[in-house]
Amino acid sequence: MTSNKDDSQWEGSTRWGDFRYPGGPAKVESVFIVRGPGRDYTKEMFLIAEGGTLYHNWADSQGAWHDWDPNFFGDRQAGQVYGVGTDDQTATELFVIDAQNRLYHNWLDSDGWHDWDGNFFGDQQVTSVFGIPSLNGSTEFFVIDANGTLYHNWLNGGQWHEWTPDFAGAPKVSAVYGVPGSPTTGSL
């Protein structure tokens, strides 16, 4: 999405209204909003500006937005951003694919944001990342590498597991998306 400052929208209590982000970039390539940790309904917003600068802002539980941080990803250029709130609501997991297709990881918990892990998927290049809270209490993550191989990892109890290639015998893919499954089966 390429946007100018004044043509995005927000949903108010009864209508859509003008979305404003003072101090944000003039041109935006993509936008991503994710729920913050906890049960107070905070929001974390990320914009990738023209040139790959990753901006960050957040709304508190009263809905007030704060100041934009144009240096959230340092001097690296972001190509994609994706985040998901963990199933137990204790953290927000954030992934950025940089301009060289490396996967970076960061997370927000009660201690605040942590340091970027630039070796989260090793030296392999990735084209896509997706995550979803699972009904069994873990949070499932999927990465597609440059060859179209689908990898799977999961986070539960604050512990990551190993990246497993060829998830469930998947063919070569270019995109992945999932929705929560049935609460009776506990499946994704």
PDB file of C-alpha atoms in Angstrom, residues 13 19 24 34 48 64 67 79 102 125 144:
ATOM      1  CA  SER A  13     -17.177   3.939  17.998  1.00  0.00           C
ATOM      2  CA  PHE A  19      -6.740   8.697  10.318  1.00  0.00           C
ATOM      3  CA  GLY A  24       4.916  10.079  10.550  1.00  0.00           C
ATOM      4  CA  VAL A  34      -1.187  -5.712  16.262  1.00  0.00           C
ATOM      5  CA  ILE A  48       7.291   1.026   6.506  1.00  0.00           C
ATOM      6  CA  ALA A  64      -4.470   7.781  22.791  1.00  0.00           C
ATOM      7  CA  ASP A  67       4.903   9.775  19.355  1.00  0.00           C
ATOM      8  CA  GLY A  79      10.828  -4.845   3.507  1.00  0.00           C
ATOM      9  CA  ARG A 102      16.859 -11.717   6.475  1.00  0.00           C
ATOM     10  CA  GLN A 125      16.755 -15.697   3.050  1.00  0.00           C
ATOM     11  CA  ILE A 144       8.813 -19.395   3.625  1.00  0.00           C
TER      12      ILE A 144
END
